[in-house]
């Protein structure tokens, strides 16, 4: 079985908020094209894409799913992506596989934050954009107002390719054959708007259109239509109802005849690194060129092993092709090649430019790996996708003794599959922390640990990584002398400490004259200082932002050993920092929260009650964006608070900012807790 030629292929991702009907829409498209016998049901768990037990229980997608269908002369690869904010990492990371991002908007719900984010992301990435208004049968009365909202939100380049008709029971075409009566507006006027918008990118065609007044055929408009998509000069809007089938054949026709092929879309942002720097690299969708492919998803299949889902950009891959993964020096041999149809893996003979497929048992590949067949392409990579940083965390440990290694391996696989997850080893708190996009995200990840990898875990909120520092300069001294019959220990250290600017870390120096402490023993003094810094001086947290200068000392010709100066350095440092005055620092994070404008007062009041400092507020349509500096300790339960304040429609991102002195009451509580813990020990 041979692959499809690049001009036949259309790669389209269905994106948008949860509940917009993306999975049901995909089923309707597959059924209309004859790829499946009948459309499955999300409620019954019988759809092509949502086949995982967790997806069926949740009745929402939690991973991206690839499927294909034929319509006319075109082969259409559809990617159904998750809509929940918690799983946006899985939605974003697979979008480099497509030329077109189709943002599905629920006709009843209207323009939401997820639609705005996907439109913005696709525009920044240079992908062509299409808006699909789904479930028109549910909200027929407000479709005209919704179209106006789209243009107010995204610009006047949002123009309908079809319009609802007969009370939204069908749609009428406004591009190929603009005839008929719509429920609102005029089909002829919509066609004229489209033509006016498209010809603006082609001066010769515009002259013909304006001077001669000739009607232009769809064939004449095709090339400038593609150019308008590439330049974001046009964002087509389509109307559908996946439930009734209204607009489904028309949408397939639009996919096949108007959406860009790999030859027509903006080129993927490949970069090549050499001794002079990093430069753009143009991939050629040529089946005879060197292989260049990009891994967009990793799965761990119980039967096939590690599965790498990839998009071909140039060259041809077949069984037994020798490929390289990234900058690896050793090639691997391609085994079976698959085309994906949801959970099904359909074996194919070869894959060429523009196609999406999968390789089994490829341990060398990970997300964003570039697969190639020549060392000439060793240093080529695709500009990474900016997946939002995980903000919700749980400290995690194996429940059964002896499962630690299995837990480590299972977590590694989870992170490989889901770019929205991250595992951190916190040296300060000695915790393994699993971070995700939200409480639901982590709950699903923990469920996979138990169901797939049979690892039971205990969890708790992660500890806050407080720090300690000094308030003022001071000096310290210690003479360590130990005699116990045999060889003794002797070391004497005089040192000073002084505070450094916040975030400066630690500096160690000496101003010794005359060799009072030999240079060979100064590392021992530094080792003792660092030991004391790591253990903390008042609350058990590491010290930072200070400079230590060793000023003087004494040695003994026989008893001065490394261990003596480790101990003397440690005790002299503690003597100095207690004189300097100690304080506890708490981490502050930059929090950006987005929610409905009606919740602005509640959101700002909640942040103020959490010791947050508002930095900026912006209005985005009917949404508000608030930026604030907030102590990390105050945002542990923020996902639940935000859901309560916004009815589940809010989202937020966190990023570490800096450390600041904690309020006196917080410091006293931490010091007291540390003192009690030491007494119990």
PDB file of N, CA, C and O in Angstrom, residues 304-365:
ATOM      1  N   UNK A 304       2.447  -3.133  21.487  1.00  0.00           N
ATOM      2  CA  UNK A 304       3.435  -2.642  20.525  1.00  0.00           C
ATOM      3  C   UNK A 304       4.632  -1.979  21.180  1.00  0.00           C
ATOM      4  O   UNK A 304       5.603  -1.634  20.509  1.00  0.00           O
ATOM      5  N   UNK A 305       4.572  -1.756  22.492  1.00  0.00           N
ATOM      6  CA  UNK A 305       5.668  -1.067  23.160  1.00  0.00           C
ATOM      7  C   UNK A 305       5.584   0.431  22.951  1.00  0.00           C
ATOM      8  O   UNK A 305       4.505   0.998  22.743  1.00  0.00           O
ATOM      9  N   UNK A 306       6.728   1.090  22.964  1.00  0.00           N
ATOM     10  CA  UNK A 306       6.770   2.544  22.794  1.00  0.00           C
ATOM     11  C   UNK A 306       6.434   2.899  21.351  1.00  0.00           C
ATOM     12  O   UNK A 306       7.077   2.437  20.417  1.00  0.00           O
ATOM     13  N   UNK A 307       5.419   3.730  21.190  1.00  0.00           N
ATOM     14  CA  UNK A 307       4.919   4.107  19.871  1.00  0.00           C
ATOM     15  C   UNK A 307       5.175   5.591  19.655  1.00  0.00           C
ATOM     16  O   UNK A 307       4.754   6.420  20.462  1.00  0.00           O
ATOM     17  N   UNK A 308       5.883   5.918  18.578  1.00  0.00           N
ATOM     18  CA  UNK A 308       6.179   7.316  18.245  1.00  0.00           C
ATOM     19  C   UNK A 308       5.283   7.751  17.093  1.00  0.00           C
ATOM     20  O   UNK A 308       5.384   7.222  15.983  1.00  0.00           O
ATOM     21  N   UNK A 309       4.374   8.689  17.360  1.00  0.00           N
ATOM     22  CA  UNK A 309       3.518   9.259  16.323  1.00  0.00           C
ATOM     23  C   UNK A 309       4.264  10.437  15.716  1.00  0.00           C
ATOM     24  O   UNK A 309       4.739  11.317  16.434  1.00  0.00           O
ATOM     25  N   UNK A 310       4.375  10.464  14.385  1.00  0.00           N
ATOM     26  CA  UNK A 310       5.209  11.475  13.746  1.00  0.00           C
ATOM     27  C   UNK A 310       4.553  12.028  12.489  1.00  0.00           C
ATOM     28  O   UNK A 310       3.698  11.396  11.873  1.00  0.00           O
ATOM     29  N   UNK A 311       4.996  13.212  12.123  1.00  0.00           N
ATOM     30  CA  UNK A 311       4.565  13.867  10.884  1.00  0.00           C
ATOM     31  C   UNK A 311       5.748  13.882   9.926  1.00  0.00           C
ATOM     32  O   UNK A 311       6.842  14.318  10.269  1.00  0.00           O
ATOM     33  N   UNK A 312       5.537  13.360   8.725  1.00  0.00           N
ATOM     34  CA  UNK A 312       6.558  13.398   7.686  1.00  0.00           C
ATOM     35  C   UNK A 312       6.583  14.791   7.044  1.00  0.00           C
ATOM     36  O   UNK A 312       5.532  15.348   6.716  1.00  0.00           O
ATOM     37  N   UNK A 313       7.782  15.336   6.878  1.00  0.00           N
ATOM     38  CA  UNK A 313       7.923  16.634   6.215  1.00  0.00           C
ATOM     39  C   UNK A 313       8.650  16.530   4.880  1.00  0.00           C
ATOM     40  O   UNK A 313       8.370  17.306   3.969  1.00  0.00           O
ATOM     41  N   UNK A 314       9.590  15.615   4.761  1.00  0.00           N
ATOM     42  CA  UNK A 314      10.220  15.379   3.459  1.00  0.00           C
ATOM     43  C   UNK A 314      10.775  13.966   3.436  1.00  0.00           C
ATOM     44  O   UNK A 314      10.991  13.338   4.473  1.00  0.00           O
ATOM     45  N   UNK A 315      10.986  13.452   2.201  1.00  0.00           N
ATOM     46  CA  UNK A 315      11.484  12.101   2.055  1.00  0.00           C
ATOM     47  C   UNK A 315      10.397  11.051   2.186  1.00  0.00           C
ATOM     48  O   UNK A 315       9.213  11.371   2.323  1.00  0.00           O
ATOM     49  N   UNK A 316      10.809   9.791   2.138  1.00  0.00           N
ATOM     50  CA  UNK A 316       9.892   8.658   2.231  1.00  0.00           C
ATOM     51  C   UNK A 316      10.461   7.634   3.201  1.00  0.00           C
ATOM     52  O   UNK A 316      11.656   7.334   3.167  1.00  0.00           O
ATOM     53  N   UNK A 317       9.604   7.098   4.060  1.00  0.00           N
ATOM     54  CA  UNK A 317      10.001   6.075   5.023  1.00  0.00           C
ATOM     55  C   UNK A 317       9.242   4.795   4.702  1.00  0.00           C
ATOM     56  O   UNK A 317       8.037   4.826   4.444  1.00  0.00           O
ATOM     57  N   UNK A 318       9.960   3.674   4.699  1.00  0.00           N
ATOM     58  CA  UNK A 318       9.326   2.376   4.539  1.00  0.00           C
ATOM     59  C   UNK A 318       9.968   1.410   5.526  1.00  0.00           C
ATOM     60  O   UNK A 318      10.930   1.755   6.216  1.00  0.00           O
ATOM     61  N   UNK A 319       9.442   0.224   5.602  1.00  0.00           N
ATOM     62  CA  UNK A 319      10.004  -0.776   6.519  1.00  0.00           C
ATOM     63  C   UNK A 319      11.469  -1.029   6.170  1.00  0.00           C
ATOM     64  O   UNK A 319      11.833  -1.101   4.999  1.00  0.00           O
ATOM     65  N   UNK A 320      12.285  -1.121   7.205  1.00  0.00           N
ATOM     66  CA  UNK A 320      13.733  -1.360   7.114  1.00  0.00           C
ATOM     67  C   UNK A 320      14.536  -0.118   6.750  1.00  0.00           C
ATOM     68  O   UNK A 320      15.760  -0.196   6.621  1.00  0.00           O
ATOM     69  N   UNK A 321      13.868   1.045   6.579  1.00  0.00           N
ATOM     70  CA  UNK A 321      14.626   2.293   6.429  1.00  0.00           C
ATOM     71  C   UNK A 321      15.465   2.510   7.685  1.00  0.00           C
ATOM     72  O   UNK A 321      15.006   2.272   8.804  1.00  0.00           O
ATOM     73  N   UNK A 322      16.705   2.955   7.502  1.00  0.00           N
ATOM     74  CA  UNK A 322      17.572   3.256   8.639  1.00  0.00           C
ATOM     75  C   UNK A 322      17.442   4.743   8.967  1.00  0.00           C
ATOM     76  O   UNK A 322      17.684   5.606   8.115  1.00  0.00           O
ATOM     77  N   UNK A 323      17.037   5.025  10.208  1.00  0.00           N
ATOM     78  CA  UNK A 323      16.803   6.402  10.629  1.00  0.00           C
ATOM     79  C   UNK A 323      17.658   6.753  11.831  1.00  0.00           C
ATOM     80  O   UNK A 323      18.085   5.880  12.599  1.00  0.00           O
ATOM     81  N   UNK A 324      17.868   8.045  12.008  1.00  0.00           N
ATOM     82  CA  UNK A 324      18.546   8.593  13.180  1.00  0.00           C
ATOM     83  C   UNK A 324      17.543   9.425  13.964  1.00  0.00           C
ATOM     84  O   UNK A 324      16.668  10.072  13.388  1.00  0.00           O
ATOM     85  N   UNK A 325      17.655   9.395  15.279  1.00  0.00           N
ATOM     86  CA  UNK A 325      16.769  10.175  16.150  1.00  0.00           C
ATOM     87  C   UNK A 325      17.558  11.345  16.721  1.00  0.00           C
ATOM     88  O   UNK A 325      18.475  11.147  17.527  1.00  0.00           O
ATOM     89  N   UNK A 326      17.230  12.556  16.283  1.00  0.00           N
ATOM     90  CA  UNK A 326      17.925  13.739  16.782  1.00  0.00           C
ATOM     91  C   UNK A 326      19.403  13.693  16.467  1.00  0.00           C
ATOM     92  O   UNK A 326      19.810  13.433  15.322  1.00  0.00           O
ATOM     93  N   UNK A 327      20.234  13.918  17.487  1.00  0.00           N
ATOM     94  CA  UNK A 327      21.674  13.943  17.302  1.00  0.00           C
ATOM     95  C   UNK A 327      22.332  12.609  17.643  1.00  0.00           C
ATOM     96  O   UNK A 327      23.558  12.534  17.811  1.00  0.00           O
ATOM     97  N   UNK A 328      21.521  11.552  17.728  1.00  0.00           N
ATOM     98  CA  UNK A 328      22.080  10.232  18.020  1.00  0.00           C
ATOM     99  C   UNK A 328      23.028   9.801  16.907  1.00  0.00           C
ATOM    100  O   UNK A 328      22.775  10.046  15.718  1.00  0.00           O
ATOM    101  N   UNK A 329      24.117   9.158  17.288  1.00  0.00           N
ATOM    102  CA  UNK A 329      25.103   8.731  16.296  1.00  0.00           C
ATOM    103  C   UNK A 329      24.753   7.378  15.693  1.00  0.00           C
ATOM    104  O   UNK A 329      25.201   7.044  14.594  1.00  0.00           O
ATOM    105  N   UNK A 330      23.979   6.577  16.425  1.00  0.00           N
ATOM    106  CA  UNK A 330      23.682   5.223  15.978  1.00  0.00           C
ATOM    107  C   UNK A 330      22.286   5.163  15.373  1.00  0.00           C
ATOM    108  O   UNK A 330      21.307   5.545  16.012  1.00  0.00           O
ATOM    109  N   UNK A 331      22.150   4.670  14.136  1.00  0.00           N
ATOM    110  CA  UNK A 331      20.820   4.586  13.520  1.00  0.00           C
ATOM    111  C   UNK A 331      20.021   3.396  14.046  1.00  0.00           C
ATOM    112  O   UNK A 331      20.565   2.473  14.655  1.00  0.00           O
ATOM    113  N   UNK A 332      18.712   3.433  13.818  1.00  0.00           N
ATOM    114  CA  UNK A 332      17.855   2.292  14.123  1.00  0.00           C
ATOM    115  C   UNK A 332      17.101   1.915  12.853  1.00  0.00           C
ATOM    116  O   UNK A 332      16.937   2.730  11.935  1.00  0.00           O
ATOM    117  N   UNK A 333      16.661   0.686  12.805  1.00  0.00           N
ATOM    118  CA  UNK A 333      15.965   0.191  11.624  1.00  0.00           C
ATOM    119  C   UNK A 333      14.452   0.249  11.859  1.00  0.00           C
ATOM    120  O   UNK A 333      13.957  -0.190  12.895  1.00  0.00           O
ATOM    121  N   UNK A 334      13.728   0.802  10.887  1.00  0.00           N
ATOM    122  CA  UNK A 334      12.275   0.940  10.988  1.00  0.00           C
ATOM    123  C   UNK A 334      11.622  -0.435  10.899  1.00  0.00           C
ATOM    124  O   UNK A 334      11.922  -1.226   9.995  1.00  0.00           O
ATOM    125  N   UNK A 335      10.751  -0.717  11.843  1.00  0.00           N
ATOM    126  CA  UNK A 335       9.953  -1.938  11.802  1.00  0.00           C
ATOM    127  C   UNK A 335       8.625  -1.662  11.115  1.00  0.00           C
ATOM    128  O   UNK A 335       8.565  -0.923  10.128  1.00  0.00           O
ATOM    129  N   UNK A 336       7.537  -2.197  11.627  1.00  0.00           N
ATOM    130  CA  UNK A 336       6.229  -1.939  11.009  1.00  0.00           C
ATOM    131  C   UNK A 336       5.864  -0.455  11.062  1.00  0.00           C
ATOM    132  O   UNK A 336       6.129   0.233  12.048  1.00  0.00           O
ATOM    133  N   UNK A 337       5.257   0.031   9.987  1.00  0.00           N
ATOM    134  CA  UNK A 337       4.756   1.405   9.891  1.00  0.00           C
ATOM    135  C   UNK A 337       3.241   1.367  10.010  1.00  0.00           C
ATOM    136  O   UNK A 337       2.594   0.480   9.440  1.00  0.00           O
ATOM    137  N   UNK A 338       2.688   2.358  10.705  1.00  0.00           N
ATOM    138  CA  UNK A 338       1.246   2.355  10.912  1.00  0.00           C
ATOM    139  C   UNK A 338       0.628   3.694  10.530  1.00  0.00           C
ATOM    140  O   UNK A 338       1.249   4.748  10.684  1.00  0.00           O
ATOM    141  N   UNK A 339      -0.597   3.623  10.022  1.00  0.00           N
ATOM    142  CA  UNK A 339      -1.488   4.775   9.964  1.00  0.00           C
ATOM    143  C   UNK A 339      -2.492   4.589  11.085  1.00  0.00           C
ATOM    144  O   UNK A 339      -2.948   3.473  11.331  1.00  0.00           O
ATOM    145  N   UNK A 340      -2.842   5.668  11.771  1.00  0.00           N
ATOM    146  CA  UNK A 340      -3.701   5.575  12.949  1.00  0.00           C
ATOM    147  C   UNK A 340      -5.153   5.885  12.595  1.00  0.00           C
ATOM    148  O   UNK A 340      -5.436   6.841  11.865  1.00  0.00           O
ATOM    149  N   UNK A 341      -6.041   5.082  13.135  1.00  0.00           N
ATOM    150  CA  UNK A 341      -7.474   5.350  13.030  1.00  0.00           C
ATOM    151  C   UNK A 341      -8.034   5.246  14.442  1.00  0.00           C
ATOM    152  O   UNK A 341      -8.637   4.255  14.840  1.00  0.00           O
ATOM    153  N   UNK A 342      -7.766   6.325  15.226  1.00  0.00           N
ATOM    154  CA  UNK A 342      -8.103   6.273  16.630  1.00  0.00           C
ATOM    155  C   UNK A 342      -7.226   5.249  17.325  1.00  0.00           C
ATOM    156  O   UNK A 342      -6.000   5.311  17.269  1.00  0.00           O
ATOM    157  N   UNK A 343      -7.846   4.256  17.955  1.00  0.00           N
ATOM    158  CA  UNK A 343      -7.092   3.223  18.676  1.00  0.00           C
ATOM    159  C   UNK A 343      -6.532   2.158  17.742  1.00  0.00           C
ATOM    160  O   UNK A 343      -5.666   1.368  18.131  1.00  0.00           O
ATOM    161  N   UNK A 344      -7.010   2.098  16.482  1.00  0.00           N
ATOM    162  CA  UNK A 344      -6.532   1.085  15.542  1.00  0.00           C
ATOM    163  C   UNK A 344      -5.200   1.493  14.931  1.00  0.00           C
ATOM    164  O   UNK A 344      -4.970   2.660  14.615  1.00  0.00           O
ATOM    165  N   UNK A 345      -4.323   0.504  14.714  1.00  0.00           N
ATOM    166  CA  UNK A 345      -3.038   0.718  14.058  1.00  0.00           C
ATOM    167  C   UNK A 345      -3.056  -0.068  12.751  1.00  0.00           C
ATOM    168  O   UNK A 345      -2.989  -1.301  12.754  1.00  0.00           O
ATOM    169  N   UNK A 346      -3.177   0.649  11.637  1.00  0.00           N
ATOM    170  CA  UNK A 346      -3.308   0.025  10.324  1.00  0.00           C
ATOM    171  C   UNK A 346      -1.945   0.041   9.639  1.00  0.00           C
ATOM    172  O   UNK A 346      -1.392   1.106   9.355  1.00  0.00           O
ATOM    173  N   UNK A 347      -1.394  -1.150   9.367  1.00  0.00           N
ATOM    174  CA  UNK A 347      -0.045  -1.221   8.813  1.00  0.00           C
ATOM    175  C   UNK A 347      -0.030  -0.748   7.359  1.00  0.00           C
ATOM    176  O   UNK A 347      -0.921  -1.075   6.564  1.00  0.00           O
ATOM    177  N   UNK A 348       0.979   0.047   7.015  1.00  0.00           N
ATOM    178  CA  UNK A 348       1.159   0.560   5.656  1.00  0.00           C
ATOM    179  C   UNK A 348       2.588   0.268   5.205  1.00  0.00           C
ATOM    180  O   UNK A 348       3.475  -0.005   6.021  1.00  0.00           O
ATOM    181  N   UNK A 349       2.801   0.341   3.885  1.00  0.00           N
ATOM    182  CA  UNK A 349       4.116   0.025   3.338  1.00  0.00           C
ATOM    183  C   UNK A 349       5.079   1.190   3.440  1.00  0.00           C
ATOM    184  O   UNK A 349       6.271   1.005   3.685  1.00  0.00           O
ATOM    185  N   UNK A 350       4.558   2.401   3.214  1.00  0.00           N
ATOM    186  CA  UNK A 350       5.451   3.565   3.219  1.00  0.00           C
ATOM    187  C   UNK A 350       4.659   4.817   3.569  1.00  0.00           C
ATOM    188  O   UNK A 350       3.422   4.845   3.457  1.00  0.00           O
ATOM    189  N   UNK A 351       5.392   5.844   3.992  1.00  0.00           N
ATOM    190  CA  UNK A 351       4.796   7.143   4.287  1.00  0.00           C
ATOM    191  C   UNK A 351       5.673   8.220   3.666  1.00  0.00           C
ATOM    192  O   UNK A 351       6.902   8.166   3.766  1.00  0.00           O
ATOM    193  N   UNK A 352       5.021   9.202   3.054  1.00  0.00           N
ATOM    194  CA  UNK A 352       5.752  10.276   2.390  1.00  0.00           C
ATOM    195  C   UNK A 352       5.430  11.629   2.981  1.00  0.00           C
ATOM    196  O   UNK A 352       4.747  11.736   4.014  1.00  0.00           O
ATOM    197  N   UNK A 353       5.886  12.702   2.338  1.00  0.00           N
ATOM    198  CA  UNK A 353       5.717  14.056   2.877  1.00  0.00           C
ATOM    199  C   UNK A 353       4.260  14.402   3.148  1.00  0.00           C
ATOM    200  O   UNK A 353       3.381  14.137   2.328  1.00  0.00           O
ATOM    201  N   UNK A 354       4.013  14.986   4.326  1.00  0.00           N
ATOM    202  CA  UNK A 354       2.673  15.407   4.700  1.00  0.00           C
ATOM    203  C   UNK A 354       1.884  14.367   5.465  1.00  0.00           C
ATOM    204  O   UNK A 354       0.873  14.694   6.088  1.00  0.00           O
ATOM    205  N   UNK A 355       2.332  13.108   5.444  1.00  0.00           N
ATOM    206  CA  UNK A 355       1.553  12.054   6.091  1.00  0.00           C
ATOM    207  C   UNK A 355       1.865  11.983   7.584  1.00  0.00           C
ATOM    208  O   UNK A 355       2.932  12.383   8.048  1.00  0.00           O
ATOM    209  N   UNK A 356       0.900  11.450   8.330  1.00  0.00           N
ATOM    210  CA  UNK A 356       1.037  11.250   9.772  1.00  0.00           C
ATOM    211  C   UNK A 356       0.967   9.753  10.030  1.00  0.00           C
ATOM    212  O   UNK A 356       0.034   9.088   9.585  1.00  0.00           O
ATOM    213  N   UNK A 357       1.971   9.235  10.723  1.00  0.00           N
ATOM    214  CA  UNK A 357       2.011   7.806  10.980  1.00  0.00           C
ATOM    215  C   UNK A 357       2.629   7.501  12.327  1.00  0.00           C
ATOM    216  O   UNK A 357       2.810   8.391  13.161  1.00  0.00           O
ATOM    217  N   UNK A 358       2.972   6.242  12.531  1.00  0.00           N
ATOM    218  CA  UNK A 358       3.537   5.831  13.812  1.00  0.00           C
ATOM    219  C   UNK A 358       4.546   4.714  13.602  1.00  0.00           C
ATOM    220  O   UNK A 358       4.422   3.899  12.681  1.00  0.00           O
ATOM    221  N   UNK A 359       5.553   4.703  14.464  1.00  0.00           N
ATOM    222  CA  UNK A 359       6.576   3.659  14.511  1.00  0.00           C
ATOM    223  C   UNK A 359       6.494   2.965  15.864  1.00  0.00           C
ATOM    224  O   UNK A 359       6.328   3.627  16.888  1.00  0.00           O
ATOM    225  N   UNK A 360       6.635   1.655  15.863  1.00  0.00           N
ATOM    226  CA  UNK A 360       6.585   0.904  17.115  1.00  0.00           C
ATOM    227  C   UNK A 360       7.991   0.575  17.604  1.00  0.00           C
ATOM    228  O   UNK A 360       8.922   0.437  16.819  1.00  0.00           O
ATOM    229  N   UNK A 361       8.129   0.477  18.938  1.00  0.00           N
ATOM    230  CA  UNK A 361       9.366   0.038  19.588  1.00  0.00           C
ATOM    231  C   UNK A 361      10.562   0.899  19.199  1.00  0.00           C
ATOM    232  O   UNK A 361      11.626   0.398  18.845  1.00  0.00           O
ATOM    233  N   UNK A 362      10.359   2.218  19.277  1.00  0.00           N
ATOM    234  CA  UNK A 362      11.439   3.154  18.962  1.00  0.00           C
ATOM    235  C   UNK A 362      11.849   3.828  20.261  1.00  0.00           C
ATOM    236  O   UNK A 362      11.356   4.896  20.619  1.00  0.00           O
ATOM    237  N   UNK A 363      12.749   3.197  20.999  1.00  0.00           N
ATOM    238  CA  UNK A 363      13.152   3.732  22.292  1.00  0.00           C
ATOM    239  C   UNK A 363      13.922   5.032  22.152  1.00  0.00           C
ATOM    240  O   UNK A 363      13.984   5.839  23.074  1.00  0.00           O
ATOM    241  N   UNK A 364      14.537   5.254  20.977  1.00  0.00           N
ATOM    242  CA  UNK A 364      15.368   6.446  20.788  1.00  0.00           C
ATOM    243  C   UNK A 364      14.552   7.724  20.651  1.00  0.00           C
ATOM    244  O   UNK A 364      15.081   8.823  20.824  1.00  0.00           O
ATOM    245  N   UNK A 365      13.277   7.609  20.306  1.00  0.00           N
ATOM    246  CA  UNK A 365      12.468   8.783  19.993  1.00  0.00           C
ATOM    247  C   UNK A 365      11.709   9.277  21.210  1.00  0.00           C
ATOM    248  O   UNK A 365      11.246   8.496  22.040  1.00  0.00           O
TER     249      UNK A 365
END
